[in-house]
Amino acid sequence: MLLAALPAAPVAAAPAAAAAEVRQGAGAAETIGTMIAAARARARGIAFGDCPEREMLPASLRCGTFTVPLDYARPLGPQTELAVSRRAATGDAPERQGALVYHPGGPGAASITFPLLGEWAAWRKTARAYDLVGYAPRGVAPSPALSCRPPGEAAETPTASPEHPSPAEKRARIARARTYADGCLRAAGPALRHYSSLDGARDLEVLRAALGEERLTFMGTDQGAYVGALYATLFPSHVRRMVFDSPPDVRRLGYRSGPARARALESRFEDFLSWIARHDAVYGLGTTPGAVRSRYDRMRDEVARKPAGGTVGPGRLQAAFLGAVAYDDYWAVRAAALSAYAQGDPEPLIAQASPRPYTAKGDENADAVRTAVGCNDGRWPADWRVWDRDHTELARSAPFAAWAEAWATLPCASWPGPRHRPLDVRTGRGGLPPVLILAAERDGVTPYAGAVELRRRLRGAALVTERGAGSHGIGGGENTCVNGHLETYLLTGRVPGTDTGCAPHREPNPVSLHRAVPRGDDGPEHLRRGRAAF
C-alpha cells in the first residue's frame, strides 16, 4: 500500500540509490525504507507555526517537526521527530527559488537559528530568493536529545591536559572513556548505532520531501558537508544545488582523521602565536612565536598547580584556546586573557574559560552526539596500545592537540555495537549538477586536503579556496570574495573555475589592554557555525 503511494521522482531514482548502497556494503532495505519515509513525509508536509517559547525566537521564524524512522531498515518501526525552522523568502514571487536547508555539522550542532542570518548583509539577496531552513539533526536538541552522562559532570572539577600524560593520567582517561561509552548505550539502547552521518543523509532526504521540494538546495559545514556528500552519492538526481563548506577528508574517517587534524591544529596554533608576537606592543607576551608559547606553557603549568578561580585548570584552558585555533575572531580576547594573566590578573581567563551551568545541558548533548556519530561513522582500534603508541609519537610534532584528540575520541575504542562501513563518496560524470566547495587553506579543524579530495570525487565540483586563512566555516563570513561566489552560485547555479582562490580576510585587530575585555564571553562565533569536532 505504501509503495503504491510513492511519488514519481523517488521511484525513478530508487534503483540507482539502492544499487549505490548495495555496491558499497549497505543494505537496499535502508534505501527502500527511506523511500517509504519520504513518501509519508511528503504526504504530511510540515505544519509550521509559532516556535516554542523556550527557544526565544523572533516571530519571523516559524517552527515545526518532521518524522523519521530510528532504523531505516524498519521504516514502520519506532520513529522520532526532528525539529525544523523556516524564515520565508522575502522577495517577490518571480525571485523565489524554494528552500535552502543548512546543516551546521559538529556533529552535535543544530541550525534552528540559521534562518536569522537572512537579516545579515551577506545573506540578504539569498534570503530574498529562498526560504531559509534550519533543523536539529537526530539526537540534537530541540529534537529528542541524546545525553551520555549527567550535564555538567565533566566540568565539576578542573581537568589535566598535559602534553605528555603520565601512566596514571592515561589509566584515568581510559576508565572515563569506557564509562562514557557505556552511558551512551544506556541512554540510547539499540538505537545508538543509528546516530550516524549516513542516517543523517537519509533524514535529509525525508526533510526534502516534507518541505515539498522536488530537488534539494543545501549547504553544510564540517560534518554537515559530509552528510551532504553522502546525500549526493546516494540521491544525485535529487540534488538541485549543494555547498560543501570546510568538508572533512572522506579518506580519513574515524581513527585516521585524528593525526591529520592534530597536525593542522598545531600549524594554526603557530599562526595564532605569530599574530600575538607581531602585536607585542599590545600584549607584551614576546616578539617571537616561541616566546609567546613559553608564556602559554607557563600559564598551563600554573593553572595545573592552582586552577584559576578554582575551576579553570589545563583542560578548560586548552579548550578555550582550541576555540581560538578554530576561529580567528577569538584571537584578540584570548590573547588579552593570556596577557592579563601574565600580569597577575586572572579574571579575563576565568570569565572566558570557566564552566557555565546554563550551557551544561547543551554542551553534554553536543558531546554525546559528536561521540556517537564519530564512533559510528568510522573504524577505531580497540587496543589501547595502538592509541598510546600513535599519540605518543604524534605529540612529538603536534603537542598542542595530540592528546586532546585522543581523549575526545577514546570512547570509540570501547564503543558498543556494530560499526558502519563508510560509504564511498563519489559521483560519475554527469551524475550530479555543478556543486560548490568552500575551504580555508589553513583550516585546523578540517584540513584543506579534504576539500581537494572532495572536489576530485564529485565530478563537476568547483573549489573556492581562501588562501592563507584558517578560520573554520567560511561561507557567509568575513571574506567578500568567498561570499560573492557563494551568492552567485545559490542564485544562479553558476560555479567559478575548477579551482578559484580568494585573498584572505583581514586579520583581527588586537585589543588594547586598556579597553574592556569581555566578561562571561560566549565568543563571537557566528550563528552559522556549529561546534568544532575536537
Short mmCIF file of C-alpha atoms in Angstrom, two decimals:
data_model
loop_
_atom_site.label_atom_id
_atom_site.label_comp_id
_atom_site.label_asym_id
_atom_site.label_seq_id
_atom_site.Cartn_x
_atom_site.Cartn_y
_atom_site.Cartn_z
CA MET A 1 0.00 0.00 0.00
CA LEU A 2 2.69 2.48 0.95
CA LEU A 3 4.83 1.55 -2.05
CA ALA A 4 1.93 2.36 -4.33
CA ALA A 5 1.81 5.89 -2.90
CA LEU A 6 5.46 6.71 -3.60
CA PRO A 7 5.93 9.90 -5.67
CA ALA A 8 7.37 9.62 -9.15
CA ALA A 9 10.79 11.21 -8.54
CA PRO A 10 11.87 8.91 -5.67
CA VAL A 11 10.69 5.82 -7.58
CA ALA A 12 12.67 6.86 -10.65
CA ALA A 13 15.81 7.36 -8.59
CA ALA A 14 15.34 4.33 -6.36
CA PRO A 15 17.23 1.73 -8.42
CA ALA A 16 20.34 3.94 -8.65
CA ALA A 17 20.29 4.75 -4.95
CA ALA A 18 19.71 1.16 -3.94
CA ALA A 19 22.44 -0.04 -6.27
CA ALA A 20 24.86 2.51 -4.80
CA GLU A 21 24.21 1.24 -1.29
CA VAL A 22 24.43 -2.44 -2.26
CA ARG A 23 27.73 -1.92 -4.14
CA GLN A 24 29.24 -0.28 -1.09
CA GLY A 25 28.09 -2.76 1.51
CA ALA A 26 24.97 -1.01 2.79
CA GLY A 27 21.56 -2.65 2.63
CA ALA A 28 18.98 -1.94 -0.02
CA ALA A 29 16.41 -2.26 2.79
CA GLU A 30 17.52 1.14 4.13
CA THR A 31 17.05 2.72 0.71
CA ILE A 32 13.54 1.32 0.37
CA GLY A 33 12.85 2.45 3.94
CA THR A 34 14.00 5.95 3.02
CA MET A 35 11.63 5.98 0.06
CA ILE A 36 8.73 4.96 2.31
CA ALA A 37 9.61 7.56 4.94
CA ALA A 38 9.97 10.27 2.28
CA ALA A 39 6.61 9.41 0.74
CA ARG A 40 4.92 9.67 4.14
CA ALA A 41 6.68 12.96 4.83
CA ARG A 42 5.62 14.43 1.51
CA ALA A 43 2.02 13.48 2.21
CA ARG A 44 2.09 15.01 5.70
CA GLY A 45 4.21 18.08 4.98
CA ILE A 46 5.33 20.28 7.86
CA ALA A 47 2.79 22.28 9.86
CA PHE A 48 4.83 25.41 10.57
CA GLY A 49 3.61 27.55 13.44
CA ASP A 50 4.83 29.59 16.36
CA CYS A 51 8.19 28.48 17.72
CA PRO A 52 8.23 27.11 21.29
CA GLU A 53 8.52 29.90 23.85
CA ARG A 54 11.58 28.30 25.43
CA GLU A 55 13.53 28.83 22.19
CA MET A 56 13.07 32.63 22.46
CA LEU A 57 12.99 33.07 18.68
CA PRO A 58 11.52 36.05 16.82
CA ALA A 59 8.16 35.87 15.12
CA SER A 60 9.83 35.88 11.69
CA LEU A 61 10.80 32.25 12.32
CA ARG A 62 8.23 29.50 12.08
CA CYS A 63 8.82 26.09 13.61
CA GLY A 64 7.58 22.57 13.05
CA THR A 65 8.66 18.93 13.02
CA PHE A 66 9.05 16.06 10.60
CA THR A 67 9.21 12.35 11.40
CA VAL A 68 11.95 9.87 10.53
CA PRO A 69 12.43 6.18 11.40
CA LEU A 70 15.05 5.40 14.00
CA ASP A 71 16.08 2.49 11.75
CA TYR A 72 15.52 2.90 8.01
CA ALA A 73 15.55 -0.87 7.57
CA ARG A 74 12.34 -0.82 9.65
CA PRO A 75 10.55 2.27 8.29
CA LEU A 76 7.29 1.39 10.06
CA GLY A 77 9.03 0.76 13.38
CA PRO A 78 9.94 3.30 16.08
CA GLN A 79 10.02 6.91 14.87
CA THR A 80 11.49 10.17 16.10
CA GLU A 81 10.50 13.76 15.39
CA LEU A 82 13.13 16.26 14.28
CA ALA A 83 12.69 19.99 14.85
CA VAL A 84 12.82 22.35 11.87
CA SER A 85 12.62 26.14 11.47
CA ARG A 86 11.93 28.36 8.48
CA ARG A 87 12.09 32.02 7.53
CA ALA A 88 10.03 32.64 4.39
CA ALA A 89 11.72 34.17 1.35
CA THR A 90 11.36 37.94 1.38
CA GLY A 91 11.48 38.50 -2.39
CA ASP A 92 8.64 38.81 -4.86
CA ALA A 93 7.20 35.64 -6.39
CA PRO A 94 9.41 35.69 -9.53
CA GLU A 95 12.56 35.77 -7.35
CA ARG A 96 11.73 32.77 -5.20
CA GLN A 97 13.60 29.50 -5.71
CA GLY A 98 12.31 27.24 -2.94
CA ALA A 99 14.01 26.17 0.29
CA LEU A 100 17.69 26.33 1.26
CA VAL A 101 18.47 23.78 4.01
CA TYR A 102 21.53 24.24 6.23
CA HIS A 103 23.34 21.59 8.29
CA PRO A 104 25.91 23.07 10.72
CA GLY A 105 27.88 19.90 11.37
CA GLY A 106 29.70 19.43 14.62
CA PRO A 107 28.47 16.70 14.84
CA GLY A 108 26.16 17.83 17.60
CA ALA A 109 25.03 21.27 16.42
CA ALA A 110 21.60 22.45 15.33
CA SER A 111 20.81 25.12 12.75
CA ILE A 112 17.46 26.23 14.17
CA THR A 113 18.75 29.84 14.32
CA PHE A 114 20.27 29.73 10.83
CA PRO A 115 17.26 31.44 9.18
CA LEU A 116 18.01 34.57 11.25
CA LEU A 117 21.02 35.15 9.02
CA GLY A 118 18.61 36.35 6.37
CA GLU A 119 18.80 39.74 8.09
CA TRP A 120 22.61 39.94 7.63
CA ALA A 121 24.02 41.81 4.65
CA ALA A 122 25.94 38.78 3.36
CA TRP A 123 22.72 36.74 3.18
CA ARG A 124 20.13 39.34 2.22
CA LYS A 125 19.92 38.57 -1.51
CA THR A 126 19.88 34.84 -0.84
CA ALA A 127 17.09 35.35 1.70
CA ARG A 128 15.00 37.10 -0.96
CA ALA A 129 15.22 34.02 -3.16
CA TYR A 130 14.98 31.21 -0.61
CA ASP A 131 13.05 30.08 2.39
CA LEU A 132 15.93 29.65 4.83
CA VAL A 133 15.51 26.34 6.66
CA GLY A 134 17.36 25.10 9.72
CA TYR A 135 16.89 21.90 11.66
CA ALA A 136 18.14 19.86 14.59
CA PRO A 137 19.66 16.57 13.36
CA ARG A 138 18.79 13.37 15.17
CA GLY A 139 19.93 13.42 18.77
CA VAL A 140 20.43 17.20 18.89
CA ALA A 141 18.11 19.45 20.90
CA PRO A 142 15.46 20.72 20.37
CA SER A 143 14.90 17.37 18.65
CA PRO A 144 14.84 14.50 21.19
CA ALA A 145 18.30 14.88 22.71
CA LEU A 146 20.96 12.26 23.37
CA SER A 147 22.95 12.54 26.60
CA CYS A 148 25.51 10.05 27.91
CA ARG A 149 26.19 11.45 31.40
CA PRO A 150 24.66 13.99 33.78
CA PRO A 151 25.03 17.51 32.33
CA GLY A 152 27.84 19.44 33.96
CA GLU A 153 29.56 16.34 35.34
CA ALA A 154 32.62 16.84 33.15
CA ALA A 155 33.03 20.44 34.33
CA GLU A 156 32.64 19.84 38.05
CA THR A 157 36.38 19.70 38.72
CA PRO A 158 39.40 21.06 36.83
CA THR A 159 40.97 18.52 34.48
CA ALA A 160 44.55 17.94 33.47
CA SER A 161 45.75 18.27 29.90
CA PRO A 162 49.48 17.54 29.85
CA GLU A 163 51.34 17.38 26.56
CA HIS A 164 52.96 14.15 27.81
CA PRO A 165 50.46 12.43 30.17
CA SER A 166 51.60 10.10 32.90
CA PRO A 167 50.57 6.41 33.10
CA ALA A 168 48.15 7.31 35.91
CA GLU A 169 46.52 10.02 33.77
CA LYS A 170 46.17 7.58 30.89
CA ARG A 171 44.53 4.95 33.10
CA ALA A 172 42.05 7.53 34.41
CA ARG A 173 41.21 8.64 30.87
CA ILE A 174 40.65 5.05 29.70
CA ALA A 175 38.25 4.43 32.58
CA ARG A 176 36.42 7.68 31.91
CA ALA A 177 36.07 6.86 28.20
CA ARG A 178 34.64 3.40 28.92
CA THR A 179 32.16 4.86 31.36
CA TYR A 180 31.06 7.40 28.78
CA ALA A 181 30.56 4.77 26.06
CA ASP A 182 28.51 2.67 28.50
CA GLY A 183 26.43 5.74 29.34
CA CYS A 184 25.64 6.29 25.67
CA LEU A 185 24.42 2.71 25.32
CA ARG A 186 22.24 3.02 28.43
CA ALA A 187 20.74 6.25 27.11
CA ALA A 188 20.03 5.16 23.54
CA GLY A 189 19.84 1.37 23.65
CA PRO A 190 19.69 -0.37 20.26
CA ALA A 191 19.09 2.99 18.53
CA LEU A 192 22.67 4.08 19.33
CA ARG A 193 24.04 2.65 16.07
CA HIS A 194 21.65 4.87 14.11
CA TYR A 195 23.30 8.12 15.18
CA SER A 196 25.44 8.36 12.07
CA SER A 197 26.13 10.61 9.10
CA LEU A 198 24.65 8.00 6.77
CA ASP A 199 21.35 8.05 8.67
CA GLY A 200 21.66 11.85 8.66
CA ALA A 201 21.78 11.81 4.85
CA ARG A 202 18.61 9.71 4.78
CA ASP A 203 16.97 12.13 7.23
CA LEU A 204 17.86 14.92 4.81
CA GLU A 205 16.03 13.11 2.02
CA VAL A 206 12.95 12.88 4.24
CA LEU A 207 13.23 16.59 5.06
CA ARG A 208 13.41 17.43 1.34
CA ALA A 209 10.19 15.53 0.79
CA ALA A 210 8.49 17.04 3.84
CA LEU A 211 9.28 20.54 2.53
CA GLY A 212 7.66 19.63 -0.80
CA GLU A 213 10.90 20.18 -2.73
CA GLU A 214 11.44 18.06 -5.84
CA ARG A 215 15.19 18.62 -5.58
CA LEU A 216 17.33 19.73 -2.66
CA THR A 217 19.22 23.00 -2.29
CA PHE A 218 21.60 22.51 0.60
CA MET A 219 24.58 23.93 2.45
CA GLY A 220 26.58 22.02 5.04
CA THR A 221 29.62 22.88 7.14
CA ASP A 222 32.16 20.41 8.56
CA GLN A 223 30.35 17.12 9.23
CA GLY A 224 27.28 18.75 7.66
CA ALA A 225 29.26 18.89 4.41
CA TYR A 226 29.98 15.17 4.79
CA VAL A 227 26.27 14.47 5.27
CA GLY A 228 25.66 16.44 2.07
CA ALA A 229 28.34 14.47 0.22
CA LEU A 230 26.71 11.22 1.30
CA TYR A 231 23.36 12.56 0.09
CA ALA A 232 24.88 13.49 -3.28
CA THR A 233 26.29 9.97 -3.59
CA LEU A 234 23.01 8.26 -2.71
CA PHE A 235 20.50 10.61 -4.30
CA PRO A 236 22.29 12.55 -7.08
CA SER A 237 19.12 13.02 -9.12
CA HIS A 238 17.50 14.78 -6.14
CA VAL A 239 20.22 17.44 -5.94
CA ARG A 240 19.50 20.95 -7.20
CA ARG A 241 22.41 22.91 -5.68
CA MET A 242 24.83 21.98 -2.92
CA VAL A 243 27.50 23.87 -1.00
CA PHE A 244 30.13 21.95 0.97
CA ASP A 245 31.85 24.32 3.41
CA SER A 246 35.06 23.10 5.12
CA PRO A 247 34.43 19.40 4.43
CA PRO A 248 36.32 16.63 6.25
CA ASP A 249 38.57 14.27 4.35
CA VAL A 250 36.44 11.32 3.27
CA ARG A 251 39.60 9.18 3.03
CA ARG A 252 40.32 9.67 6.73
CA LEU A 253 37.20 8.92 8.74
CA GLY A 254 37.31 7.54 12.25
CA TYR A 255 40.70 6.99 13.86
CA ARG A 256 42.59 8.10 10.76
CA SER A 257 41.19 11.64 11.00
CA GLY A 258 42.92 12.43 14.29
CA PRO A 259 46.60 12.74 13.30
CA ALA A 260 45.92 14.97 10.29
CA ARG A 261 43.68 17.23 12.38
CA ALA A 262 46.19 17.42 15.24
CA ARG A 263 48.93 18.49 12.83
CA ALA A 264 46.68 21.08 11.21
CA LEU A 265 45.66 22.44 14.62
CA GLU A 266 49.34 22.69 15.56
CA SER A 267 50.05 24.74 12.44
CA ARG A 268 47.11 27.01 13.10
CA PHE A 269 48.16 27.45 16.75
CA GLU A 270 51.51 28.64 15.42
CA ASP A 271 49.64 31.17 13.26
CA PHE A 272 47.90 32.47 16.38
CA LEU A 273 51.16 32.69 18.34
CA SER A 274 52.80 34.54 15.46
CA TRP A 275 49.95 37.06 15.39
CA ILE A 276 50.32 37.69 19.14
CA ALA A 277 54.08 38.16 18.69
CA ARG A 278 53.51 40.72 15.91
CA HIS A 279 51.37 42.68 18.37
CA ASP A 280 53.78 42.56 21.28
CA ALA A 281 53.26 46.29 21.81
CA VAL A 282 49.70 45.46 22.86
CA TYR A 283 50.07 42.13 24.62
CA GLY A 284 53.65 42.15 25.91
CA LEU A 285 53.98 38.38 25.60
CA GLY A 286 57.09 38.21 23.41
CA THR A 287 58.22 39.14 19.95
CA THR A 288 58.54 35.56 18.65
CA PRO A 289 56.08 32.67 18.48
CA GLY A 290 58.41 30.65 20.72
CA ALA A 291 58.37 33.29 23.43
CA VAL A 292 54.57 33.51 23.35
CA ARG A 293 54.27 29.73 23.51
CA SER A 294 56.56 29.67 26.55
CA ARG A 295 54.21 32.11 28.26
CA TYR A 296 51.23 29.91 27.38
CA ASP A 297 53.07 26.83 28.70
CA ARG A 298 53.82 28.62 31.98
CA MET A 299 50.16 29.57 32.35
CA ARG A 300 49.15 25.94 31.74
CA ASP A 301 51.59 24.78 34.43
CA GLU A 302 50.36 27.45 36.85
CA VAL A 303 46.66 26.59 36.50
CA ALA A 304 47.60 22.92 36.93
CA ARG A 305 49.03 23.80 40.35
CA LYS A 306 46.31 26.31 41.22
CA PRO A 307 43.21 26.41 38.95
CA ALA A 308 42.14 29.94 38.07
CA GLY A 309 39.03 30.81 40.04
CA GLY A 310 39.07 27.26 41.37
CA THR A 311 37.60 25.95 38.10
CA VAL A 312 39.94 26.68 35.17
CA GLY A 313 42.61 24.01 35.00
CA PRO A 314 44.66 22.93 31.98
CA GLY A 315 41.73 21.14 30.34
CA ARG A 316 39.47 24.17 30.24
CA LEU A 317 42.39 26.40 29.31
CA GLN A 318 43.16 24.25 26.32
CA ALA A 319 39.50 24.10 25.29
CA ALA A 320 39.36 27.90 25.28
CA PHE A 321 42.46 28.18 23.13
CA LEU A 322 41.27 25.45 20.78
CA GLY A 323 38.38 27.80 20.05
CA ALA A 324 40.91 30.46 19.01
CA VAL A 325 42.67 27.94 16.77
CA ALA A 326 39.37 27.19 15.04
CA TYR A 327 38.12 30.78 14.63
CA ASP A 328 40.39 33.80 14.45
CA ASP A 329 37.68 36.13 15.75
CA TYR A 330 38.59 34.66 19.16
CA TRP A 331 42.21 35.71 18.82
CA ALA A 332 42.01 39.15 20.42
CA VAL A 333 40.03 38.15 23.53
CA ARG A 334 42.13 35.03 24.15
CA ALA A 335 45.38 36.95 23.71
CA ALA A 336 44.12 39.65 26.08
CA ALA A 337 43.26 36.99 28.68
CA LEU A 338 46.73 35.45 28.38
CA SER A 339 48.34 38.87 28.70
CA ALA A 340 46.26 39.85 31.71
CA TYR A 341 47.08 36.56 33.42
CA ALA A 342 50.79 37.15 32.82
CA GLN A 343 50.39 40.49 34.60
CA GLY A 344 48.67 38.95 37.61
CA ASP A 345 45.01 39.38 36.61
CA PRO A 346 43.27 36.00 36.09
CA GLU A 347 39.75 37.46 35.77
CA PRO A 348 39.55 37.59 31.94
CA LEU A 349 40.68 33.97 31.73
CA ILE A 350 38.19 32.92 34.39
CA ALA A 351 35.40 34.74 32.55
CA GLN A 352 36.24 33.15 29.22
CA ALA A 353 37.10 29.58 30.25
CA SER A 354 35.01 28.79 33.34
CA PRO A 355 32.19 26.25 33.00
CA ARG A 356 28.77 27.83 32.64
CA PRO A 357 25.91 25.97 34.31
CA TYR A 358 23.38 27.36 31.86
CA THR A 359 25.17 25.70 28.91
CA ALA A 360 25.89 22.37 30.63
CA LYS A 361 22.90 20.52 29.21
CA GLY A 362 23.57 21.68 25.66
CA ASP A 363 27.28 21.01 25.98
CA GLU A 364 26.70 17.42 27.05
CA ASN A 365 24.14 16.91 24.29
CA ALA A 366 26.67 18.15 21.73
CA ASP A 367 29.42 15.95 23.17
CA ALA A 368 27.14 12.90 23.13
CA VAL A 369 26.10 13.32 19.51
CA ARG A 370 29.66 14.16 18.42
CA THR A 371 30.85 10.96 20.09
CA ALA A 372 28.07 8.74 18.78
CA VAL A 373 28.28 9.94 15.19
CA GLY A 374 32.08 9.91 15.16
CA CYS A 375 32.29 6.42 16.62
CA ASN A 376 29.64 5.05 14.28
CA ASP A 377 30.98 6.71 11.12
CA GLY A 378 34.48 5.25 11.13
CA ARG A 379 36.75 2.48 12.32
CA TRP A 380 38.59 2.63 15.64
CA PRO A 381 41.18 0.33 17.22
CA ALA A 382 40.08 -1.42 20.40
CA ASP A 383 43.65 -1.95 21.63
CA TRP A 384 44.81 0.90 23.89
CA ARG A 385 48.42 0.13 22.99
CA VAL A 386 47.73 1.37 19.45
CA TRP A 387 46.33 4.65 20.74
CA ASP A 388 49.22 5.07 23.19
CA ARG A 389 51.90 4.38 20.59
CA ASP A 390 50.39 6.63 17.92
CA HIS A 391 49.60 9.61 20.14
CA THR A 392 52.91 9.47 21.96
CA GLU A 393 54.60 9.76 18.57
CA LEU A 394 52.15 12.42 17.37
CA ALA A 395 52.73 14.55 20.46
CA ARG A 396 56.39 14.98 19.45
CA SER A 397 55.40 17.05 16.40
CA ALA A 398 51.91 18.26 17.37
CA PRO A 399 51.90 18.62 21.17
CA PHE A 400 49.14 21.23 21.34
CA ALA A 401 46.28 18.93 20.32
CA ALA A 402 47.60 15.36 20.01
CA TRP A 403 46.31 14.07 23.33
CA ALA A 404 43.21 16.28 23.22
CA GLU A 405 42.28 14.39 20.04
CA ALA A 406 42.85 11.07 21.79
CA TRP A 407 40.75 11.90 24.85
CA ALA A 408 37.89 13.31 22.76
CA THR A 409 37.55 10.14 20.71
CA LEU A 410 38.70 7.44 23.14
CA PRO A 411 35.13 6.24 23.89
CA CYS A 412 35.22 4.82 20.36
CA ALA A 413 37.80 2.24 21.49
CA SER A 414 35.12 0.52 23.59
CA TRP A 415 32.09 1.56 21.55
CA PRO A 416 29.23 -0.96 21.79
CA GLY A 417 27.55 -2.48 18.77
CA PRO A 418 28.47 -2.82 15.09
CA ARG A 419 30.23 -0.03 13.20
CA HIS A 420 29.20 1.32 9.81
CA ARG A 421 31.29 0.65 6.77
CA PRO A 422 31.90 4.14 5.35
CA LEU A 423 30.14 4.80 2.07
CA ASP A 424 32.48 5.52 -0.83
CA VAL A 425 31.66 9.15 -1.59
CA ARG A 426 31.90 9.85 -5.31
CA THR A 427 29.77 10.61 -8.35
CA GLY A 428 30.28 9.93 -12.04
CA ARG A 429 30.42 12.36 -14.91
CA GLY A 430 27.04 13.98 -15.48
CA GLY A 431 25.55 12.30 -12.42
CA LEU A 432 25.40 15.47 -10.33
CA PRO A 433 24.65 19.13 -11.10
CA PRO A 434 27.55 21.55 -10.52
CA VAL A 435 28.29 21.89 -6.79
CA LEU A 436 30.41 24.35 -4.83
CA ILE A 437 33.12 23.55 -2.26
CA LEU A 438 34.49 26.23 0.09
CA ALA A 439 37.61 25.87 2.25
CA ALA A 440 40.28 27.88 4.04
CA GLU A 441 43.80 26.83 3.17
CA ARG A 442 45.00 26.70 6.80
CA ASP A 443 41.84 25.34 8.46
CA GLY A 444 42.89 23.37 11.54
CA VAL A 445 39.58 21.61 12.19
CA THR A 446 39.06 20.07 8.76
CA PRO A 447 42.42 20.17 6.96
CA TYR A 448 42.36 21.59 3.45
CA ALA A 449 43.28 18.28 1.81
CA GLY A 450 39.71 17.12 2.48
CA ALA A 451 38.28 19.83 0.23
CA VAL A 452 40.71 18.96 -2.57
CA GLU A 453 39.79 15.29 -2.30
CA LEU A 454 36.05 16.00 -2.35
CA ARG A 455 36.46 18.15 -5.46
CA ARG A 456 38.21 15.20 -7.13
CA ARG A 457 35.43 12.77 -6.19
CA LEU A 458 32.42 14.89 -7.13
CA ARG A 459 32.57 15.34 -10.90
CA GLY A 460 31.88 18.91 -11.95
CA ALA A 461 32.54 20.38 -8.49
CA ALA A 462 34.26 23.75 -8.15
CA LEU A 463 36.54 24.61 -5.22
CA VAL A 464 36.87 28.15 -3.84
CA THR A 465 39.88 28.49 -1.54
CA GLU A 466 40.52 31.27 0.95
CA ARG A 467 44.30 31.46 0.61
CA GLY A 468 46.46 31.93 3.68
CA ALA A 469 43.48 31.89 6.08
CA GLY A 470 42.40 29.29 8.59
CA SER A 471 39.04 30.07 10.16
CA HIS A 472 36.68 27.11 10.02
CA GLY A 473 33.46 27.55 8.06
CA ILE A 474 33.92 30.45 5.64
CA GLY A 475 30.63 30.73 3.77
CA GLY A 476 28.78 33.93 4.72
CA GLY A 477 31.68 35.03 6.91
CA GLU A 478 34.29 37.77 6.67
CA ASN A 479 35.52 37.26 3.10
CA THR A 480 33.59 39.20 0.46
CA CYS A 481 35.24 37.26 -2.38
CA VAL A 482 34.11 33.93 -0.94
CA ASN A 483 30.66 35.34 -0.27
CA GLY A 484 30.38 36.59 -3.83
CA HIS A 485 30.98 33.11 -5.24
CA LEU A 486 28.55 31.61 -2.72
CA GLU A 487 25.81 34.10 -3.52
CA THR A 488 26.26 33.76 -7.29
CA TYR A 489 26.04 30.00 -7.08
CA LEU A 490 22.95 29.92 -4.88
CA LEU A 491 21.14 32.49 -7.01
CA THR A 492 22.15 31.33 -10.49
CA GLY A 493 23.68 27.85 -10.20
CA ARG A 494 26.88 29.07 -11.86
CA VAL A 495 30.18 27.90 -10.39
CA PRO A 496 33.57 29.56 -10.88
CA GLY A 497 36.57 27.81 -12.39
CA THR A 498 37.52 24.40 -11.09
CA ASP A 499 39.97 25.90 -8.59
CA THR A 500 39.45 29.55 -7.64
CA GLY A 501 41.36 31.44 -4.98
CA CYS A 502 40.38 34.36 -2.77
CA ALA A 503 42.75 36.55 -0.80
CA PRO A 504 42.45 36.06 2.97
CA HIS A 505 40.09 38.20 5.03
CA ARG A 506 41.73 40.80 7.23
CA GLU A 507 43.39 39.53 10.37
CA PRO A 508 41.75 40.53 13.66
CA ASN A 509 42.66 43.85 15.22
CA PRO A 510 44.39 43.49 18.58
CA VAL A 511 42.51 44.55 21.68
CA SER A 512 44.25 47.19 23.79
CA LEU A 513 44.63 46.08 27.40
CA HIS A 514 43.26 49.46 28.40
CA ARG A 515 39.93 48.57 26.84
CA ALA A 516 37.34 46.35 28.46
CA VAL A 517 37.86 42.65 27.95
CA PRO A 518 34.51 40.85 27.53
CA ARG A 519 33.30 39.14 30.69
CA GLY A 520 31.23 35.99 30.53
CA ASP A 521 32.38 35.68 26.93
CA ASP A 522 30.48 33.12 24.92
CA GLY A 523 32.65 34.01 21.96
CA PRO A 524 31.89 35.86 18.75
CA GLU A 525 31.08 32.64 16.99
CA HIS A 526 28.66 33.20 14.13
CA LEU A 527 25.19 31.72 14.28
CA ARG A 528 26.05 29.83 11.10
CA ARG A 529 28.78 27.85 12.81
CA GLY A 530 28.47 24.55 14.60
CA ARG A 531 30.69 23.14 17.30
CA ALA A 532 34.16 22.21 16.21
CA ALA A 533 34.78 18.48 16.48
CA PHE A 534 37.81 18.29 18.72
#
